[in-house]
Coordinates of C-alpha atoms in Angstrom, one line a residue:
M19 CA -19.5 -2.4 -34.9
Q20 CA -17.2 -0.2 -32.5
V21 CA -13.2 0.6 -33.1
H22 CA -11.3 0.5 -30.4
T23 CA -8.1 2.9 -31.2
V24 CA -5.2 4.6 -29.0
Q25 CA -4.3 7.6 -29.8
P26 CA -0.6 9.0 -30.7
N27 CA -0.7 11.0 -27.6
Q28 CA -2.2 9.0 -25.6
W29 CA 0.8 6.4 -27.0
I30 CA 3.4 9.2 -25.8
Q31 CA 1.2 9.8 -22.4
Y32 CA 1.6 6.0 -21.8
A33 CA 5.4 6.1 -22.4
I34 CA 6.6 9.2 -20.0
T35 CA 4.5 7.5 -17.3
A36 CA 6.4 4.1 -17.9
V37 CA 9.8 5.6 -18.2
I38 CA 8.5 7.8 -14.9
V39 CA 7.9 4.7 -12.8
M40 CA 10.7 3.0 -13.8
I41 CA 12.8 5.7 -12.6
V42 CA 11.2 5.7 -9.6
L43 CA 11.3 1.9 -9.4
A44 CA 15.0 2.1 -9.6
I45 CA 15.5 4.1 -7.3
R46 CA 13.7 3.5 -4.9
L47 CA 14.4 -0.5 -5.1
R48 CA 18.3 0.6 -4.7
G49 CA 16.9 2.7 -1.8
M50 CA 15.9 -0.8 -0.2
R51 CA 19.5 -2.3 0.2
K52 CA 20.1 -0.7 3.2
M53 CA 19.1 -1.4 6.7
R54 CA 17.2 1.3 8.4
R55 CA 16.1 2.0 12.3
L56 CA 12.7 0.8 13.2
R57 CA 11.1 2.4 15.7
L58 CA 8.2 0.4 17.5
E59 CA 6.7 4.0 19.2
T60 CA 6.3 5.2 15.2
L61 CA 4.7 2.6 14.3
W62 CA 1.2 3.5 14.6
V63 CA 1.8 7.0 12.8
V64 CA 0.9 6.4 9.1
P65 CA -2.1 4.5 10.0
A66 CA -3.3 6.7 12.2
I67 CA -3.2 9.7 9.6
Y68 CA -4.6 7.5 7.1
L69 CA -7.7 6.8 9.0
L70 CA -8.4 10.5 9.8
F71 CA -7.7 11.2 6.1
A72 CA -10.5 8.3 5.5
G73 CA -12.7 8.7 8.7
I74 CA -12.8 12.6 6.8
M75 CA -13.3 11.0 3.7
F76 CA -16.3 8.5 4.9
Y77 CA -17.6 11.7 6.7
E78 CA -18.2 14.1 4.0
F79 CA -19.1 11.4 1.5
P80 CA -20.0 8.5 3.0
P81 CA -20.7 5.6 0.3
T82 CA -24.4 4.3 0.2
G83 CA -26.5 1.1 0.4
V84 CA -23.9 -2.5 -1.0
A85 CA -20.7 0.1 -1.4
W86 CA -20.7 0.1 2.3
A87 CA -20.4 -3.8 2.6
V88 CA -18.3 -3.3 -1.1
C89 CA -15.9 -1.3 1.4
A90 CA -15.9 -3.9 4.2
A91 CA -15.1 -6.5 2.1
A92 CA -12.3 -4.3 0.7
L93 CA -11.0 -3.3 4.1
I94 CA -10.4 -7.3 5.2
V95 CA -9.2 -7.7 1.3
G96 CA -6.7 -4.7 2.3
A97 CA -5.9 -6.1 5.5
G98 CA -4.9 -8.9 4.1
I99 CA -2.6 -8.1 1.4
G100 CA -1.3 -5.6 4.2
W101 CA -0.6 -8.5 6.7
Q102 CA 1.2 -10.7 3.8
R103 CA 3.4 -7.7 2.9
G104 CA 4.7 -6.9 6.4
K105 CA 5.9 -10.6 6.8
L106 CA 7.9 -9.8 3.9
M107 CA 9.5 -7.1 5.5
Q108 CA 13.2 -7.7 7.3
I109 CA 13.1 -7.3 10.7
Q110 CA 16.4 -7.6 12.8
V111 CA 17.6 -7.3 16.5
D112 CA 21.1 -6.1 17.4
P113 CA 22.0 -8.4 19.7
E114 CA 24.2 -6.3 22.0
T115 CA 22.3 -2.6 21.4
H116 CA 18.7 -4.1 20.8
A117 CA 18.1 -1.8 18.3
L118 CA 15.2 -2.6 15.8
N119 CA 16.5 -2.5 12.4
Q120 CA 14.3 -3.0 9.5
R121 CA 15.0 -3.0 5.5
A122 CA 12.1 -3.7 3.4
S123 CA 11.8 -6.3 0.6
P124 CA 11.5 -6.2 -2.9
A125 CA 8.9 -8.6 -3.2
A126 CA 6.8 -6.2 -0.4
F127 CA 8.0 -3.0 -2.7
L128 CA 5.9 -5.2 -5.7
V129 CA 3.2 -5.7 -4.4
I130 CA 2.1 -2.2 -4.1
V131 CA 3.8 -1.8 -7.4
A132 CA 1.2 -4.4 -8.5
L133 CA -1.6 -2.8 -6.8
I134 CA -0.8 0.1 -8.5
V135 CA -1.5 -1.2 -12.1
V136 CA -4.5 -2.8 -11.0
R137 CA -5.5 0.0 -10.5
M138 CA -4.4 2.1 -13.4
A139 CA -5.3 -1.0 -15.7
A140 CA -9.1 -1.1 -14.0
K141 CA -9.7 2.5 -13.9
N142 CA -10.6 2.2 -18.1
V143 CA -12.6 -1.0 -17.9
L144 CA -14.7 -0.1 -14.2
A145 CA -15.6 3.3 -15.5
G146 CA -16.3 2.8 -18.8
G147 CA -13.3 4.3 -20.4
D148 CA -12.8 5.4 -23.8
G149 CA -14.1 2.7 -25.7
G150 CA -17.8 3.2 -24.1
Y151 CA -17.4 -0.4 -22.4
G152 CA -17.2 -1.4 -18.8
F153 CA -19.7 -1.3 -15.7
H154 CA -19.8 2.4 -15.3
L155 CA -19.2 2.3 -11.7
N156 CA -19.7 5.5 -10.0
A157 CA -16.6 7.0 -9.8
M158 CA -17.0 7.8 -5.4
V159 CA -17.5 4.3 -4.7
V160 CA -14.0 3.2 -7.1
T161 CA -12.7 5.8 -5.1
D162 CA -14.1 4.5 -1.9
V163 CA -12.9 0.9 -2.1
L164 CA -9.3 2.6 -2.6
I165 CA -9.7 4.9 0.5
A166 CA -10.7 1.4 2.8
L167 CA -8.0 -1.4 0.6
A168 CA -5.3 1.1 1.2
L169 CA -6.1 1.6 4.8
G170 CA -6.5 -1.9 5.8
L171 CA -3.6 -2.8 4.0
F172 CA -1.3 0.4 5.7
A173 CA -3.0 -0.8 8.9
A174 CA -2.0 -4.7 8.8
T175 CA 1.4 -4.2 7.4
R176 CA 2.4 -1.7 10.5
L177 CA 0.5 -4.4 12.9
E178 CA 2.6 -7.0 11.7
M179 CA 5.8 -5.7 12.0
Y180 CA 4.9 -4.4 15.2
L181 CA 3.9 -7.5 16.8
R182 CA 6.8 -9.2 14.8
A183 CA 9.4 -7.0 16.3
K184 CA 8.2 -6.7 19.4
R185 CA 8.8 -11.0 19.5
L186 CA 12.0 -10.3 18.6
L187 CA 12.9 -7.4 20.9
D188 CA 11.6 -10.0 24.1
E189 CA 13.5 -12.7 22.6
A190 CA 16.7 -10.7 22.4
R191 CA 16.2 -8.9 25.6
G192 CA 14.8 -12.7 27.3
V193 CA 11.8 -11.6 27.9
R194 CA 8.8 -14.6 28.5
A195 CA 5.9 -14.0 27.5

């Protein structure tokens, strides 16, 4: 019977990582209280950059066989999560200037944190971590799936925000669809 133990150095690494993550979370959550200007014309930039990155990665290191289907599924799951995350963002229109403002929801931020935690927890399980257990998946397949998931998430979040902000802006201006 194999016993899986965590070395003292690993506990220190986990503790340092946890402290850093908590500091970043505290700073980020504190900054979320403020309304920020939302520019409809720039919502496409992040998804476009990430699409370029994903395209290069898939071109240089294309998935093979069933990995394409898994990546497509991850893209769809990411889009679903991203759409829900986008719905959590608060969007307001100034009634006088028609300027759009947005405030990131703590719940929307926690979606990203949860995904990071799941990824970190699954890392050893999927790749057959220190104890020799796991599914021993190819690291490139896992990377491809995460790239597809993130692409769906970023694109759908901003698409949902764009569509909702456009609708709110049109309502504020009195434009009929």
